[in-house]
Coordinates of C-alpha atoms and ligand atoms in Angstrom, one line a residue:
X1 CA 61.7 113.5 121.3
X2 CA 60.3 109.9 121.6
X3 CA 61.5 109.3 118.0
X4 CA 64.9 110.6 118.9
X5 CA 65.2 108.3 121.9
X6 CA 64.1 105.3 119.9
X7 CA 66.5 106.2 117.2
X8 CA 69.3 106.5 119.7
X9 CA 68.4 103.1 121.2
X10 CA 68.6 101.5 117.7
X11 CA 71.9 103.1 117.1
X12 CA 73.2 101.9 120.5
X13 CA 72.0 98.4 119.8
X14 CA 73.6 98.4 116.4
X15 CA 76.9 99.7 117.9
X16 CA 76.8 97.0 120.6
X17 CA 76.1 94.3 118.1
X18 CA 79.0 95.3 115.9
X19 CA 81.2 95.6 119.0
X20 CA 80.4 92.1 120.2
X21 CA 80.6 90.6 116.7
X22 CA 84.2 91.8 116.7
X23 CA 84.5 93.2 113.2
X24 CA 83.3 90.9 110.5
X25 CA 79.7 92.0 111.1
X26 CA 80.2 95.2 109.2
X27 CA 82.1 93.9 106.2
X28 CA 82.0 90.5 104.5
X29 CA 85.7 90.6 103.6
X30 CA 87.6 93.5 104.9
X31 CA 90.9 94.5 103.5
X32 CA 94.1 93.3 105.1
X33 CA 96.2 96.4 105.8
X34 CA 99.9 95.7 105.4
X35 CA 102.4 98.1 107.0
X36 CA 105.3 99.1 104.8
X37 CA 107.9 100.8 107.0
X38 CA 111.1 102.8 106.5
X39 CA 113.8 100.2 105.5
X40 CA 113.9 98.4 102.2
X41 CA 113.7 94.7 103.0
X42 CA 110.6 95.3 105.1
X43 CA 108.8 96.9 102.2
X44 CA 109.8 94.2 99.8
X45 CA 108.9 91.4 102.1
X46 CA 105.6 93.1 102.8
X47 CA 104.9 93.0 99.1
X48 CA 105.9 89.3 99.0
X49 CA 103.3 88.6 101.6
X50 CA 100.8 90.9 99.9
X51 CA 101.2 89.2 96.5
X52 CA 100.7 85.8 98.1
X53 CA 97.6 87.0 99.9
X54 CA 96.2 88.7 96.8
X55 CA 96.7 85.5 94.8
X56 CA 94.6 83.8 97.5
X57 CA 91.9 86.4 96.7
X58 CA 92.3 88.5 99.8
X59 CA 91.9 92.2 99.4
X60 CA 95.1 93.9 100.6
X61 CA 96.3 97.5 100.9
X62 CA 99.6 98.9 101.9
X63 CA 100.1 101.6 104.5
X64 CA 103.3 103.5 104.3
X65 CA 104.5 104.6 107.7
X66 CA 107.5 105.4 109.9
X67 CA 108.4 102.4 112.2
X68 CA 107.4 104.5 115.3
X69 CA 103.8 104.4 114.2
X70 CA 103.5 100.6 113.9
X71 CA 102.6 99.9 117.5
X72 CA 99.7 102.2 117.7
X73 CA 98.4 101.3 114.2
X74 CA 98.6 97.5 114.9
X75 CA 97.1 97.8 118.4
X76 CA 94.2 99.9 117.2
X77 CA 93.5 97.6 114.3
X78 CA 94.3 100.4 111.8
X79 CA 97.0 98.1 110.4
X80 CA 96.9 94.3 110.3
X81 CA 100.4 93.0 109.4
X82 CA 104.0 94.0 110.2
X83 CA 106.2 91.3 108.5
X84 CA 109.6 92.2 109.9
X85 CA 109.8 92.9 113.6
X86 CA 113.5 93.1 114.7
X87 CA 114.6 92.1 118.1
X88 CA 117.4 94.6 118.4
X89 CA 115.2 97.7 118.0
X90 CA 111.7 96.5 118.6
X91 CA 111.7 93.7 121.3
X92 CA 110.3 95.8 124.1
X93 CA 107.2 97.1 122.3
X94 CA 106.6 93.7 120.7
X95 CA 106.7 91.8 124.1
X96 CA 104.7 94.5 126.0
X97 CA 101.9 94.6 123.4
X98 CA 101.7 90.8 122.9
X99 CA 101.6 90.3 126.7
X100 CA 98.7 92.8 126.9
X101 CA 96.9 91.1 124.1
X102 CA 96.9 94.1 121.9
X103 CA 98.8 92.5 119.0
X104 CA 99.5 88.9 118.1
X105 CA 102.9 87.3 117.6
X106 CA 102.7 85.3 114.3
X107 CA 106.0 83.6 114.8
X108 CA 109.6 83.9 113.7
X109 CA 111.4 84.0 110.4
X110 CA 114.3 81.7 110.1
X111 CA 116.7 84.7 109.8
X112 CA 119.0 85.6 112.6
X113 CA 119.5 89.3 112.9
X114 CA 121.8 91.9 114.3
X115 CA 121.4 95.7 114.5
X116 CA 124.5 97.7 115.5
X117 CA 127.1 100.3 114.9
X118 CA 129.0 99.4 111.8
X119 CA 132.0 100.6 109.7
X120 CA 133.3 99.7 106.2
X121 CA 136.5 97.5 106.2
X122 CA 138.9 100.3 105.2
X123 CA 138.2 102.2 108.4
X124 CA 140.1 99.5 110.4
X125 CA 143.4 100.5 108.9
X126 CA 143.0 103.9 110.5
X127 CA 141.6 102.6 113.8
X128 CA 143.3 99.2 114.3
X129 CA 141.7 98.6 117.7
X130 CA 138.4 98.0 116.1
X131 CA 136.0 96.2 116.3
X132 CA 136.4 96.6 120.1
X133 CA 134.3 99.6 121.1
X134 CA 137.1 101.0 123.3
X135 CA 139.0 101.8 120.1
X136 CA 136.3 104.4 119.4
X137 CA 137.5 106.5 122.4
X138 CA 140.9 107.2 120.8
X139 CA 139.7 107.2 117.2
X140 CA 136.8 109.6 117.7
X141 CA 138.4 112.5 115.9
X142 CA 138.7 110.3 112.8
X143 CA 134.9 110.4 112.6
X144 CA 134.5 114.1 113.3
X145 CA 132.5 115.8 110.6
X146 CA 132.5 119.4 111.7
X147 CA 136.1 119.7 112.9
X148 CA 136.8 119.2 116.6
X149 CA 137.5 116.0 118.3
X150 CA 134.1 114.5 118.8
X151 CA 133.1 111.8 116.4
X152 CA 129.8 111.6 114.5
X153 CA 127.6 108.5 114.7
X154 CA 124.9 108.3 112.1
X155 CA 121.8 106.6 113.4
X156 CA 118.4 105.7 111.9
X157 CA 115.1 106.3 113.5
X158 CA 114.8 102.7 115.0
X159 CA 117.4 102.2 117.6
X160 CA 117.5 101.9 121.3
X161 CA 118.7 105.1 123.1
X162 CA 122.1 105.6 121.5
X163 CA 122.8 108.8 123.3
X164 CA 122.4 106.9 126.6
X165 CA 124.8 104.2 125.4
X166 CA 127.3 106.9 124.4
X167 CA 127.0 108.5 127.8
X168 CA 127.2 105.2 129.7
X169 CA 130.3 104.1 127.8
X170 CA 132.0 107.5 127.8
X171 CA 132.3 107.7 124.1
X172 CA 133.2 111.2 122.6
X173 CA 130.6 110.9 119.9
X174 CA 127.5 112.9 118.8
X175 CA 124.5 111.4 117.1
X176 CA 123.2 112.5 113.8
X177 CA 119.8 110.9 113.4
X178 CA 118.7 110.2 109.8
X179 CA 115.2 109.7 108.6
X180 CA 115.2 106.3 107.1
X181 CA 117.2 103.5 105.4
X182 CA 117.6 105.6 102.2
X183 CA 119.3 108.5 104.0
X184 CA 121.7 106.0 105.8
X185 CA 122.5 104.5 102.4
X186 CA 123.4 108.0 101.0
X187 CA 125.9 108.8 103.8
X188 CA 127.4 105.4 103.5
X189 CA 127.8 105.5 99.7
X190 CA 129.3 109.0 99.9
X191 CA 131.8 108.0 102.6
X192 CA 132.8 104.9 100.7
X193 CA 133.3 106.8 97.4
X194 CA 135.8 109.0 99.2
X195 CA 137.2 106.2 101.5
X196 CA 136.3 108.5 104.4
X197 CA 136.0 107.0 107.9
X198 CA 132.4 106.5 108.9
X199 CA 130.5 104.7 111.7
X200 CA 126.8 104.3 111.3
X201 CA 123.8 102.1 112.2
X202 CA 123.6 99.0 110.1
X203 CA 121.9 95.6 110.3
X204 CA 122.0 92.2 108.9
X205 CA 120.5 90.8 106.8
X206 CA 120.7 93.9 104.6
X207 CA 121.8 94.9 101.1
X208 CA 125.0 96.4 102.5
X209 CA 126.7 93.0 103.0
X210 CA 126.1 92.1 99.3
X211 CA 128.5 94.9 98.1
X212 CA 130.6 96.3 101.0
X213 CA 132.9 94.6 103.4
X214 CA 132.7 95.8 106.9
X215 CA 132.2 94.9 110.6
X216 CA 130.0 95.7 113.5
X217 CA 131.5 97.4 116.5
X218 CA 131.7 94.9 119.4
X219 CA 130.2 96.5 122.5
X220 CA 129.9 94.8 125.9
X221 CA 127.6 91.8 125.3
X222 CA 123.9 92.5 125.5
X223 CA 121.9 91.4 128.5
X224 CA 118.3 92.5 129.3
X225 CA 119.5 93.7 132.7
X226 CA 121.7 96.2 131.0
X227 CA 118.6 98.1 130.0
X228 CA 117.1 98.3 133.5
X229 CA 119.8 97.8 136.2
X230 CA 122.4 100.6 136.5
X231 CA 124.7 98.3 138.6
X232 CA 124.9 95.9 135.7
X233 CA 128.0 96.2 133.5
X234 CA 131.0 98.4 133.4
X235 CA 129.2 101.6 134.3
X236 CA 127.7 101.1 137.7
X237 CA 125.7 104.3 137.6
X238 CA 124.1 104.1 134.2
X239 CA 122.0 101.7 132.2
X240 CA 122.6 101.0 128.4
X241 CA 126.3 100.1 128.8
X242 CA 126.0 97.3 126.3
X243 CA 125.5 96.5 122.7
X244 CA 122.4 95.1 120.9
X245 CA 121.7 91.3 120.7
X246 CA 124.0 89.6 118.2
X247 CA 121.7 86.7 117.3
X248 CA 118.4 88.5 117.4
X249 CA 115.0 87.1 116.2
X250 CA 112.9 88.4 113.4
X251 CA 109.2 88.1 114.0
X252 CA 105.9 88.8 112.3
X253 CA 103.2 90.7 114.1
X254 CA 99.5 90.9 113.3
X255 CA 96.5 92.8 114.7
X256 CA 94.3 91.2 117.3
X257 CA 91.5 90.8 114.8
X258 CA 93.6 89.1 112.2
X259 CA 93.5 85.4 113.4
X260 CA 89.7 85.6 113.9
X261 CA 88.7 87.4 110.6
X262 CA 91.2 85.6 108.3
X263 CA 92.2 82.3 110.0
X264 CA 93.6 80.9 106.7
X265 CA 95.6 84.0 105.9
X266 CA 96.9 83.9 109.5
X267 CA 98.0 80.3 109.0
X268 CA 99.9 81.4 105.9
X269 CA 101.5 84.4 107.7
X270 CA 102.6 82.0 110.4
X271 CA 104.3 79.8 107.8
X272 CA 106.1 82.6 106.0
X273 CA 109.8 82.3 107.0
X274 CA 112.6 84.1 105.3
X275 CA 116.3 83.3 105.6
X276 CA 119.1 85.8 106.0
X277 CA 119.9 85.3 102.3
X278 CA 116.2 85.9 101.3
X279 CA 116.1 89.2 103.2
X280 CA 119.4 90.5 102.1
X281 CA 118.5 89.6 98.5
X282 CA 115.1 91.4 98.8
X283 CA 116.9 94.6 99.9
X284 CA 119.6 94.3 97.3
X285 CA 117.1 93.9 94.4
X286 CA 116.0 97.5 95.3
X287 CA 119.0 99.2 96.7
X288 CA 121.7 97.7 94.5
X289 CA 119.8 96.6 91.3
X290 CA 117.2 99.4 91.2
X291 CA 114.0 97.3 91.1
X292 CA 110.8 98.9 92.5
X293 CA 109.7 97.2 95.8
X294 CA 106.8 95.5 94.0
X295 CA 109.0 94.2 91.2
X296 CA 111.6 93.0 93.7
X297 CA 108.8 91.0 95.4
X298 CA 107.6 89.5 92.2
X299 CA 111.2 88.7 91.2
X300 CA 111.7 86.9 94.5
X301 CA 108.5 85.0 94.1
X302 CA 109.4 83.9 90.6
X303 CA 112.8 82.6 91.8
X304 CA 111.5 81.0 95.0
X305 CA 108.4 79.1 94.0
X306 CA 109.1 75.9 95.9
X307 CA 109.5 77.9 99.1
X308 CA 106.2 79.8 99.0
X309 CA 104.3 76.8 97.6
X310 CA 105.4 74.9 100.7
X311 CA 104.1 77.7 102.9
X312 CA 100.7 77.6 101.2
X313 CA 100.5 73.9 101.5
X314 CA 101.6 73.8 105.1
X315 CA 99.0 76.4 105.9
X316 CA 96.6 73.7 104.8
X317 CA 93.6 75.9 104.5
X318 CA 91.4 77.3 101.8
X319 CA 91.3 81.1 101.7
X320 CA 88.3 82.7 103.3
X321 CA 89.0 85.6 101.1
X322 CA 87.8 83.8 98.0
X323 CA 84.4 82.9 99.4
Ligands
LIG1 C1 114.8 97.9 111.9 N1 116.1 97.9 111.2 C2 116.3 96.6 110.5 C3 116.2 99.0 110.2 O1 117.0 98.0 112.1

């Protein structure tokens, strides 16, 4: 029993030592775990970051997950980097978790973003009141997919509560929620091939804008109070009677351990800044031109060397991964 107790004490001491050392104690150069989520540009841009880190001799791995899981994985240190955090669908978790110190905000990309209901240009001829959202009240039957008069809105897995918005704005629509960006792409391509009316979740920058004309629906202008105060906006009983932000930010998020374990890599991630054109090109290389995600990343890197060289130079730091 004495042995057992002593052994236990040693184990406890070791555990406490590792706990207070904050991670690096148990591995000289742990792997940077990069989250790849469920829309194309995010996966490509993750590979762009991963290639740059690998070239600096960091060990990286990719973790393929649904966007929902990112917050738990980053907060618990099971993932280290999410390279595209979008304001329209992710602002709340991002600000809650950074405020609580569970994840770290590694700064903004240059890109300005929007995530919203969208339709191809030919739809407007059949519903001329668009892009004003009120036009959707009369035009709903155009978007009916199973007969009847209620329209179908195709959403992805990322949005704010769309059913709440539909209720608050009195729209005769039902939501069909699709699994990821690839499924949204399929329903869009099918509708366009038949010139059939469709309204679906889309975002910019994205590959869509490089081949299809179209517009976002204009809902009442976003305000934070719209999410929390029923009295705000045209429906005085309900929240969510507004659209998403039109000029949203695009951020990078890292795990709490990241800046401590890999300060130079962190400096590089902070410098990484992609424009709208970069992100839409990254997506189009895969979704329009058929590259793999990794090949798309390498292609982008080959074409944009001055840009990433400047990030490395501005980071001004020699990689701790190479030591
Ligand atoms: C997170 N997303 C860009 C798909 O809206």
